[in-house]
PDB file of C-alpha atoms in Angstrom:
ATOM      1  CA  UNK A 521     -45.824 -32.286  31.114  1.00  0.00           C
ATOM      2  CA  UNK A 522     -45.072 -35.461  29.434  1.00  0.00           C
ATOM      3  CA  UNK A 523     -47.507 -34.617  26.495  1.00  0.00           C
ATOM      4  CA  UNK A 524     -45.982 -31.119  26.533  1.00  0.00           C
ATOM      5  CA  UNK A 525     -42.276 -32.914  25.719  1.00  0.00           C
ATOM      6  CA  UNK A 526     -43.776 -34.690  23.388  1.00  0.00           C
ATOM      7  CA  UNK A 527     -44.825 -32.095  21.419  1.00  0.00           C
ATOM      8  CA  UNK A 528     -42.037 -30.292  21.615  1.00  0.00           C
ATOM      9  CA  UNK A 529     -39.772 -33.050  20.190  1.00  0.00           C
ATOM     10  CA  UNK A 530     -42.311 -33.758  17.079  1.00  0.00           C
ATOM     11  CA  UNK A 531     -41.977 -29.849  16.478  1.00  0.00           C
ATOM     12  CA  UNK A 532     -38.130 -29.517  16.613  1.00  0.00           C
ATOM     13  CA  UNK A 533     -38.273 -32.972  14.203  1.00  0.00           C
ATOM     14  CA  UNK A 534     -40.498 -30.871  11.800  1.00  0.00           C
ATOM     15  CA  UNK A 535     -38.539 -27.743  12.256  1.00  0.00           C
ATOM     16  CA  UNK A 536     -35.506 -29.454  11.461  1.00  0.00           C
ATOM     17  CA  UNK A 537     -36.762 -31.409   7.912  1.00  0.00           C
ATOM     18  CA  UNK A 538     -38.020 -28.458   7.113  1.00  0.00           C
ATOM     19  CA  UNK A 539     -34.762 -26.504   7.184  1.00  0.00           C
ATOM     20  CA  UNK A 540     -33.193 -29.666   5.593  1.00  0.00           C
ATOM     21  CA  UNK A 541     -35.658 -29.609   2.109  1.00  0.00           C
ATOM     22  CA  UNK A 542     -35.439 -25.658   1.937  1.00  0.00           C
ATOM     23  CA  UNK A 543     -31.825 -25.476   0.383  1.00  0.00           C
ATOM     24  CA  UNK A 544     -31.483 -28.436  -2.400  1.00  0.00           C
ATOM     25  CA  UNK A 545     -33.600 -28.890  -5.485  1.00  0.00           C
ATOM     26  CA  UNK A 546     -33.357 -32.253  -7.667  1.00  0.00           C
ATOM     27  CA  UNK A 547     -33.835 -31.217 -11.787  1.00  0.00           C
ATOM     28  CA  UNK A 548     -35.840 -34.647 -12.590  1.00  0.00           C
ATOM     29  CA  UNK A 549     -36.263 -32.917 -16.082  1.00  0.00           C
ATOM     30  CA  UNK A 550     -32.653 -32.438 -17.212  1.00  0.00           C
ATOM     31  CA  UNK A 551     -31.240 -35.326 -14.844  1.00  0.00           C
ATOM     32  CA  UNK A 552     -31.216 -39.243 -16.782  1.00  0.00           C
ATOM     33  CA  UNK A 553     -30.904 -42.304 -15.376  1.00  0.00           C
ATOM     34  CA  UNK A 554     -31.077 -41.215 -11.778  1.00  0.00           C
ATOM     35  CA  UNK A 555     -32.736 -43.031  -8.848  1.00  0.00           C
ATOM     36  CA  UNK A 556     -33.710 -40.710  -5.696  1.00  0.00           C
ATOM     37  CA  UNK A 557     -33.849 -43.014  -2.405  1.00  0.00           C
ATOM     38  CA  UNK A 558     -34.042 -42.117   1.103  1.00  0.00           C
ATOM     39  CA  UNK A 559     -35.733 -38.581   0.426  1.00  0.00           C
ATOM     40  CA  UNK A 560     -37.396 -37.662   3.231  1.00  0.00           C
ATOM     41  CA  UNK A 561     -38.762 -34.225   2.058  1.00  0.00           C
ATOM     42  CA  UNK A 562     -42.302 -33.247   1.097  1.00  0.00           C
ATOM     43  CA  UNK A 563     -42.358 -31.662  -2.071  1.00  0.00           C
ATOM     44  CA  UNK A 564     -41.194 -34.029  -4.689  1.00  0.00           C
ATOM     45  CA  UNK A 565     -38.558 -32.148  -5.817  1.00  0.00           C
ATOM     46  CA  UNK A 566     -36.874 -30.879  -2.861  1.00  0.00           C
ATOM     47  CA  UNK A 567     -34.217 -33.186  -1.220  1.00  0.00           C
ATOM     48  CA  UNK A 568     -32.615 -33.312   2.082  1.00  0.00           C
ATOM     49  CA  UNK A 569     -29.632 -34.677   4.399  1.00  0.00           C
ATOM     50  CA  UNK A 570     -29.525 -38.284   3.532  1.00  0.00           C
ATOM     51  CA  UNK A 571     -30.821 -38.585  -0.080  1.00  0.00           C
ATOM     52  CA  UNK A 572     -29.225 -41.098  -1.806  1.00  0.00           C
ATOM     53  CA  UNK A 573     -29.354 -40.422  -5.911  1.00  0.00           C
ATOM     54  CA  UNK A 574     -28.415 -43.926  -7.904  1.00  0.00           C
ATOM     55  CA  UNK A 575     -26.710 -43.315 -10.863  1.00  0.00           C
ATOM     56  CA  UNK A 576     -26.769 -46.065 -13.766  1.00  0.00           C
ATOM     57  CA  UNK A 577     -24.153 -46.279 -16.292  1.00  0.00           C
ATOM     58  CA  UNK A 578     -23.581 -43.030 -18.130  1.00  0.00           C
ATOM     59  CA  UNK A 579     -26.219 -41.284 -15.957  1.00  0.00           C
ATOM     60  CA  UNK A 580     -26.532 -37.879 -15.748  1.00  0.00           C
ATOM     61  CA  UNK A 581     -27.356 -35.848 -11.921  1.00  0.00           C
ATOM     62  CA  UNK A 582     -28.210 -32.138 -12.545  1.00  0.00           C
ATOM     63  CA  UNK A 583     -29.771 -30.558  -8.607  1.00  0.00           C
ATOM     64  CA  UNK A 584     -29.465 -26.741  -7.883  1.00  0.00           C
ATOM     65  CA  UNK A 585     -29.775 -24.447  -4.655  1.00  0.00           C
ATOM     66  CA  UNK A 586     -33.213 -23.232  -4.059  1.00  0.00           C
ATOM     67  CA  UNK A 587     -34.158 -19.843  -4.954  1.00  0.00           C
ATOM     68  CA  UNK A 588     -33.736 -16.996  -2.045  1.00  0.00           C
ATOM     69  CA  UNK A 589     -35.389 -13.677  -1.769  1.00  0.00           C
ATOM     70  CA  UNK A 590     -32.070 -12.033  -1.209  1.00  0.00           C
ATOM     71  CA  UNK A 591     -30.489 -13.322  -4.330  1.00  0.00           C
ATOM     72  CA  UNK A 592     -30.668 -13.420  -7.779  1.00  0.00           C
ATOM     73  CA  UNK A 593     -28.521 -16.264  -8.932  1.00  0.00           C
ATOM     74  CA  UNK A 594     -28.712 -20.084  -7.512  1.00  0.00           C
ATOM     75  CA  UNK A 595     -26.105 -22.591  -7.757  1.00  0.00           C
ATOM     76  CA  UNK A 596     -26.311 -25.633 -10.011  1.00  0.00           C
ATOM     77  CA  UNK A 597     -24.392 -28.740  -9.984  1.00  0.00           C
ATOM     78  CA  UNK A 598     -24.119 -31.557 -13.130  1.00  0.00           C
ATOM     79  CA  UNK A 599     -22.327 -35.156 -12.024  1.00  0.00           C
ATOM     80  CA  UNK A 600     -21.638 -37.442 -15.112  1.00  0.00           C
ATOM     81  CA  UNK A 601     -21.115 -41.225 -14.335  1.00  0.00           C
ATOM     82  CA  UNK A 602     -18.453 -42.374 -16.623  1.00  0.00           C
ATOM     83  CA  UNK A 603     -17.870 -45.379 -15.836  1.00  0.00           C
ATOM     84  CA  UNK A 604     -19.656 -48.634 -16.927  1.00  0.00           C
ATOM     85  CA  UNK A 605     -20.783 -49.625 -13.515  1.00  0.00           C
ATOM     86  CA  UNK A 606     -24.013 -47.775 -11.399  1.00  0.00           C
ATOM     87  CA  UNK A 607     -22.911 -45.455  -8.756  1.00  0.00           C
ATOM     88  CA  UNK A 608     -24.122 -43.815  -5.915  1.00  0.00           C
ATOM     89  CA  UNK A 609     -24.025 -40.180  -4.325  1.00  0.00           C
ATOM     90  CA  UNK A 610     -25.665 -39.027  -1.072  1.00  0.00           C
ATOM     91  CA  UNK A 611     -26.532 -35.615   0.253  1.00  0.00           C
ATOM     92  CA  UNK A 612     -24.069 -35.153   3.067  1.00  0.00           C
ATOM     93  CA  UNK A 613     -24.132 -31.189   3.421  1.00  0.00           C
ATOM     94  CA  UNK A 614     -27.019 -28.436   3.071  1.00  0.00           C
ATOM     95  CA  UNK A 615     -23.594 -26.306   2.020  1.00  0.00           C
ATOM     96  CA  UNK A 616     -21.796 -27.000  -0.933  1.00  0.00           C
ATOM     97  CA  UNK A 617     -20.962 -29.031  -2.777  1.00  0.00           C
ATOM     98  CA  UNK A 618     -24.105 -30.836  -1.164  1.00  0.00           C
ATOM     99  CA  UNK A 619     -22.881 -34.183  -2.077  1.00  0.00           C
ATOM    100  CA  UNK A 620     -20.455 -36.922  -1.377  1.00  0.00           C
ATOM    101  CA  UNK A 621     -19.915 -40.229  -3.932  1.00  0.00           C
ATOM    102  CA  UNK A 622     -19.317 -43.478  -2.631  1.00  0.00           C
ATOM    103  CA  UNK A 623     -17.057 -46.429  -3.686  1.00  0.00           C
ATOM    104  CA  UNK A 624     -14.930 -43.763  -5.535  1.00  0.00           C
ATOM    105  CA  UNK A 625     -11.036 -43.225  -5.339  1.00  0.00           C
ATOM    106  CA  UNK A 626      -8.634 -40.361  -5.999  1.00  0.00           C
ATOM    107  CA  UNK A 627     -11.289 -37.869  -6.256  1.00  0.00           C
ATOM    108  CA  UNK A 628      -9.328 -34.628  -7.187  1.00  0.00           C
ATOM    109  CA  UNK A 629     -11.427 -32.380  -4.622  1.00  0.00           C
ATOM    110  CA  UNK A 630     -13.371 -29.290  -5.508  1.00  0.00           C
ATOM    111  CA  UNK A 631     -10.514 -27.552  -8.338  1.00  0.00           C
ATOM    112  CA  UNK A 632     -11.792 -24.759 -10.060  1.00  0.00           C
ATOM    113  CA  UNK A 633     -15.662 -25.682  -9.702  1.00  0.00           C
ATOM    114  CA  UNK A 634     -14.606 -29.200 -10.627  1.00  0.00           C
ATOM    115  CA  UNK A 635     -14.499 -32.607  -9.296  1.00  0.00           C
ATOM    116  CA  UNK A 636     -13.348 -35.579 -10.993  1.00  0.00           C
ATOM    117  CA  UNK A 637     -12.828 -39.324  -9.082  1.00  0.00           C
ATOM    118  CA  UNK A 638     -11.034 -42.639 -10.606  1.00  0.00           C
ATOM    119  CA  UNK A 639     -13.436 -46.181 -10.295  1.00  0.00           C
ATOM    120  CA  UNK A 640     -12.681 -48.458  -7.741  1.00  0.00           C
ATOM    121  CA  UNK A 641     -11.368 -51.160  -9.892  1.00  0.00           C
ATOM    122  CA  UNK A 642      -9.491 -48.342 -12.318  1.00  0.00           C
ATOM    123  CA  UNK A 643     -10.721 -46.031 -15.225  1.00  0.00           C
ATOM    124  CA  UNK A 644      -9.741 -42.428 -14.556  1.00  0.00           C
ATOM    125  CA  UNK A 645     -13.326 -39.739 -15.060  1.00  0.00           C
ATOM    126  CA  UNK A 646     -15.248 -42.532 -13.293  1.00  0.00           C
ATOM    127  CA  UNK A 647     -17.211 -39.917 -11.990  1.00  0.00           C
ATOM    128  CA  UNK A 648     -17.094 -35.924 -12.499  1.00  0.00           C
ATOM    129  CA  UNK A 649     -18.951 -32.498 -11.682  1.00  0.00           C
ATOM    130  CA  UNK A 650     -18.978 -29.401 -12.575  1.00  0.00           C
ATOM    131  CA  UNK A 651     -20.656 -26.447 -10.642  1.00  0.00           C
ATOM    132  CA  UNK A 652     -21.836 -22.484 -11.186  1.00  0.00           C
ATOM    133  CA  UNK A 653     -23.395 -19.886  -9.891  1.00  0.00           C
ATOM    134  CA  UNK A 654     -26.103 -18.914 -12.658  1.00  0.00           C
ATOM    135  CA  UNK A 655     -28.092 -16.140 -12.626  1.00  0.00           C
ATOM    136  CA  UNK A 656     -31.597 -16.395 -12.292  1.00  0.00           C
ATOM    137  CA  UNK A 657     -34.156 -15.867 -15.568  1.00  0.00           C
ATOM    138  CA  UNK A 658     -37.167 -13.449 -15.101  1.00  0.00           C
ATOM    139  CA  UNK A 659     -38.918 -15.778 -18.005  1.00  0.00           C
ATOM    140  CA  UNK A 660     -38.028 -19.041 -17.039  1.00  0.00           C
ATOM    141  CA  UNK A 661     -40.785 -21.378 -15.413  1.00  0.00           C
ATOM    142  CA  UNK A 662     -43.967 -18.729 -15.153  1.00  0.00           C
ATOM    143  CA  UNK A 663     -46.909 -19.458 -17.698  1.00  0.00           C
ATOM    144  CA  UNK A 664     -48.229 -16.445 -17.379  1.00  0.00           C
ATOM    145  CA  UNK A 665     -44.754 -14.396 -17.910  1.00  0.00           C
ATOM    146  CA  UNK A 666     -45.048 -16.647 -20.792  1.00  0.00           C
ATOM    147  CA  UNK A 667     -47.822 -15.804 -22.207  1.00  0.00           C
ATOM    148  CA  UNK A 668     -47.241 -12.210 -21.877  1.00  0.00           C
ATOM    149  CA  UNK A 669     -44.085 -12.354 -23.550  1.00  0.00           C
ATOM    150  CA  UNK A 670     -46.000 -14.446 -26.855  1.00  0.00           C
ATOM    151  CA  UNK A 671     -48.266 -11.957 -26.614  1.00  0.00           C
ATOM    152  CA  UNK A 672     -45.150  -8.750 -26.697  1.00  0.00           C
ATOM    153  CA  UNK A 673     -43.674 -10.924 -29.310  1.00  0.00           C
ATOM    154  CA  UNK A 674     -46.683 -11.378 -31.633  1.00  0.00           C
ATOM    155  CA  UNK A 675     -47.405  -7.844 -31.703  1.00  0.00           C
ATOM    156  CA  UNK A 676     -44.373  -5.656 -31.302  1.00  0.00           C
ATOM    157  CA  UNK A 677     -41.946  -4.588 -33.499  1.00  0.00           C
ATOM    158  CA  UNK A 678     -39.520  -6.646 -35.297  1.00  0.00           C
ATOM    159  CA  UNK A 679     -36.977  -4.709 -32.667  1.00  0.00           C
ATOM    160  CA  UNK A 680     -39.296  -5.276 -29.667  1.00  0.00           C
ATOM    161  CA  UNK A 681     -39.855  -9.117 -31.489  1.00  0.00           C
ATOM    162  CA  UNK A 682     -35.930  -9.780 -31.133  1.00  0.00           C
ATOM    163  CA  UNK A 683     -35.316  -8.195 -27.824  1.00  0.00           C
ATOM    164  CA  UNK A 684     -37.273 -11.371 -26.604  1.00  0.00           C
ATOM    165  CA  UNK A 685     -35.595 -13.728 -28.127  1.00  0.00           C
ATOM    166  CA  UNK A 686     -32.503 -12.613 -26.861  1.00  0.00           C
ATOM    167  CA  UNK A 687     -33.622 -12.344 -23.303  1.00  0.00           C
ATOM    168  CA  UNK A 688     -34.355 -16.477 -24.165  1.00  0.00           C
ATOM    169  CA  UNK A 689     -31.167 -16.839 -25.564  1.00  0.00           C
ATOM    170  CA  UNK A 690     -29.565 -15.177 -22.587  1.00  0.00           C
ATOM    171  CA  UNK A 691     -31.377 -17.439 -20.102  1.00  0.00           C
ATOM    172  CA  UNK A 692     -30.468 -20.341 -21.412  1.00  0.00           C
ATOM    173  CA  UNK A 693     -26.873 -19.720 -22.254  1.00  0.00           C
ATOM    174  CA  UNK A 694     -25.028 -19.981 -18.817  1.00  0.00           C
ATOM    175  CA  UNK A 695     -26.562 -23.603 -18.175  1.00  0.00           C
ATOM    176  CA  UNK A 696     -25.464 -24.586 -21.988  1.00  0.00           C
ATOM    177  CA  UNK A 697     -21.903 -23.045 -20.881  1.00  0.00           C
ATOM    178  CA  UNK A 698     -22.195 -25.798 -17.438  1.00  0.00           C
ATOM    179  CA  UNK A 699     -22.927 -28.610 -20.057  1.00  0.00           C
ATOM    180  CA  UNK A 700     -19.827 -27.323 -21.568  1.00  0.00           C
ATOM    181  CA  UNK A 701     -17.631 -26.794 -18.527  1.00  0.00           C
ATOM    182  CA  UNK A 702     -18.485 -30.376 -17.237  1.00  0.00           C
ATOM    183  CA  UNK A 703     -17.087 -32.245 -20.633  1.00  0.00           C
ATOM    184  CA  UNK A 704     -14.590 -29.996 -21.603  1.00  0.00           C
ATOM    185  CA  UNK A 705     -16.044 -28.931 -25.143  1.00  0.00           C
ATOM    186  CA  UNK A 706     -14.165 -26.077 -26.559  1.00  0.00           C
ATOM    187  CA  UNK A 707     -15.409 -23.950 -29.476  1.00  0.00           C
ATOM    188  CA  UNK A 708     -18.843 -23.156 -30.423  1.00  0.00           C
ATOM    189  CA  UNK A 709     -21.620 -24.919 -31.023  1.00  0.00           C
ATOM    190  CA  UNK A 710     -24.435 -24.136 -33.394  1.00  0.00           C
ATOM    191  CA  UNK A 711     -28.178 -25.449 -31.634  1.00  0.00           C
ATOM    192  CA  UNK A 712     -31.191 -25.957 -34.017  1.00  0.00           C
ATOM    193  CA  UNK A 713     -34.728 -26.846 -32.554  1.00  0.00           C
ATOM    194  CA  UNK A 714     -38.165 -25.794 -33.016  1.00  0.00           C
ATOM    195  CA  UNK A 715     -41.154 -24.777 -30.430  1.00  0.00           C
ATOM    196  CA  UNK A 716     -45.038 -26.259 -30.589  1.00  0.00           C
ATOM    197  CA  UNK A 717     -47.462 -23.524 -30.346  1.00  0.00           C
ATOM    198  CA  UNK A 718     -47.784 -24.446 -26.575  1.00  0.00           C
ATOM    199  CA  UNK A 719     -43.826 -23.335 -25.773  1.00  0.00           C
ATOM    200  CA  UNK A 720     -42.444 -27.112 -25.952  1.00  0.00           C
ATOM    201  CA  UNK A 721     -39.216 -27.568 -27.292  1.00  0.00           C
ATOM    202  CA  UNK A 722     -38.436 -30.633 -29.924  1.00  0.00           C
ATOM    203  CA  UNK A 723     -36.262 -31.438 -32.419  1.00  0.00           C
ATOM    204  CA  UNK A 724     -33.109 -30.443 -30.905  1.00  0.00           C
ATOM    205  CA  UNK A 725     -29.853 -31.197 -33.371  1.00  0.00           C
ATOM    206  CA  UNK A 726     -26.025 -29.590 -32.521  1.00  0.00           C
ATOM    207  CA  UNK A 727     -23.678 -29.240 -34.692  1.00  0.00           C
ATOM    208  CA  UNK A 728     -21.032 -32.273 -34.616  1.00  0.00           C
ATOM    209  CA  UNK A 729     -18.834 -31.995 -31.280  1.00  0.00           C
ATOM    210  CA  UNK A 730     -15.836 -34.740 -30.909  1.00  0.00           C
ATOM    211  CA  UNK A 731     -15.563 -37.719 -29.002  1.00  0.00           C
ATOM    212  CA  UNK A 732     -17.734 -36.083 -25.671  1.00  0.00           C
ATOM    213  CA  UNK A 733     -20.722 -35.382 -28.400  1.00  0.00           C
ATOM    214  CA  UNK A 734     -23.346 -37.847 -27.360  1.00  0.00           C
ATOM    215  CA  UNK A 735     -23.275 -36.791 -23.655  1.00  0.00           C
ATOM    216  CA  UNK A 736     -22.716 -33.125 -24.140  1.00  0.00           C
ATOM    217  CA  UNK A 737     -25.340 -33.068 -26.805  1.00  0.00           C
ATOM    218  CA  UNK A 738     -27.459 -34.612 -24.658  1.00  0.00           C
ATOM    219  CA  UNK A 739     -27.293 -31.804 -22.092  1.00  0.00           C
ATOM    220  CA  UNK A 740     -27.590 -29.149 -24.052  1.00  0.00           C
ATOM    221  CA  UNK A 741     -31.126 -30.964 -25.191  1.00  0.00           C
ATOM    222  CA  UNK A 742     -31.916 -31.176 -21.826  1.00  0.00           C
ATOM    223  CA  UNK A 743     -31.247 -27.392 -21.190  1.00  0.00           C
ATOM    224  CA  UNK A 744     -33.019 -26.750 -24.436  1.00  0.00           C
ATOM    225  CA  UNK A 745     -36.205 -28.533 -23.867  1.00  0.00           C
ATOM    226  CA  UNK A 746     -36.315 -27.451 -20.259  1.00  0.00           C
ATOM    227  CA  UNK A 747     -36.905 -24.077 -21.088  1.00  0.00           C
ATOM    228  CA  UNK A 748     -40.456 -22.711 -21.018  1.00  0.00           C
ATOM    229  CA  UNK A 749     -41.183 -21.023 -23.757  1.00  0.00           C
ATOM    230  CA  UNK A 750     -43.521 -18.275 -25.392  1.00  0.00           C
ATOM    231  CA  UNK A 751     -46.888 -19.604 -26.445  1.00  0.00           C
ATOM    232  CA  UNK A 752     -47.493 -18.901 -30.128  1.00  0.00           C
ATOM    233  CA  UNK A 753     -50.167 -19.301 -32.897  1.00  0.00           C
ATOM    234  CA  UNK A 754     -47.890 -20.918 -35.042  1.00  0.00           C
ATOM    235  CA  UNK A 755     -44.707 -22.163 -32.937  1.00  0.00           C
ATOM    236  CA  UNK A 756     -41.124 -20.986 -33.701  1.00  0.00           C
ATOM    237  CA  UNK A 757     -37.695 -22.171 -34.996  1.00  0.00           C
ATOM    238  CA  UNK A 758     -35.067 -20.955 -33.025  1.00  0.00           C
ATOM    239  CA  UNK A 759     -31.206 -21.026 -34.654  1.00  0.00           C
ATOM    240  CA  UNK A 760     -28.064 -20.486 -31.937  1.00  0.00           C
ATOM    241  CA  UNK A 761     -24.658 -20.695 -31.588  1.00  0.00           C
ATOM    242  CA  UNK A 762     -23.115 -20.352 -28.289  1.00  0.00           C
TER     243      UNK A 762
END
């Protein structure tokens, strides 16, 4: 009986993680200057009730919802520090907003998918988020939709050859549009880079932005160079403005 209990506990413990590390995804690639701590999950990029992410100064924190069968868009969430001083934010909820900051002050509360909190020892935007529901891409993250699609795009029409482009264009527009909602940049914004011959985005350059341009431009990159791309013979240049 007592082995019985036993098991039973160490299965409800597992049971429980597991529920835990099946809502929240950390985005290593398009976060900066992050620390993850106290992740208890399995999978390296899944994180749970507890997780502590340490932010250094002007760090960037971009996690999303997991994907679910029932859905076709996921939540993401971007947190900028802005102050000069490291911070630190812990996974408090499986619902959202997922995440409470510590040693903050006058934190506005969730207004219009934003959140913005003053330092501790003053300095107002010490901290702020910005959060969407984005739909999900059918040619995101798959190598072999990938491939297909270099493959539709080498030998199609210059129609067909377009249409593809613009399904890329489309996928990566409503994250560009969260860079944009989290710093406040109004206006568009023309986006320059060009992909290897393996689908790898480099050489990402914006067209000038204001006083937010470092940071914003850096998220945009991130976006940009996140993206998985068609494999080519001969790589591609890709002009946008969004």
């Amino acid at each position: 009986m007592k082995t019985i209990a036993v098991t039973f506990l160490v299965l409800t413990g597992l049971e429980v993680q597991a529920s835990e590390c099946s809502n929240i995804q950390y985005l290593d690639a398009k976060s900066q200057g992050v620390e993850v701590v106290n992740d208890r999950c399995a999978k390296g990029n899944e994180v749970g009730l507890g997780t502590v992410f340490k932010l250094s100064r002007d760090a960037r924190l971009w996690i999303k919802s997991l994907p679910k069968p029932e859905t076709d868009a996921d939540f993401q969430l971007i947190c900028q520090n802005g102050s000069s001083v490291p911070l630190e934010v812990t996974v408090s909820s499986l619902f959202l907003p997922w995440i409470t900051p510590t040693d903050l002050k006058n934190c506005t509360g969730w207004v219009d998918h934003k959140l913005k909190c003053d330092g501790v020892h003053g300095g107002s935007n010490a901290f702020f988020c910005a959060i969407a529901a984005i739909k999900r891409s059918e040619t995101a993250g798959s190598g072999q939709l990938a491939m297909s699609t270099s493959v539709k795009m080498r030998n199609y029409s210059d129609d067909e050859k377009q249409a593809g482009i613009n399904e890329i264009f489309e996928a990566i527009e409503p994250e560009v549009w969260l860079c944009r909602n989290l710093f406040q940049v109004d206006g568009k914004i023309t986006v320059q880079w060009n992909v290897d011959s393996m689908g790898r985005a480099e050489s990402v350059t914006l067209s000038s932005i204001g006083s937010e341009g470092g940071r914003f431009s850096d998220c945009v990159e991130a976006v940009i160079k996140d993206y998985r791309y068609p494999a080519t013979r001969t790589g591609q240049k890709f002009t946008r403005t969004f």
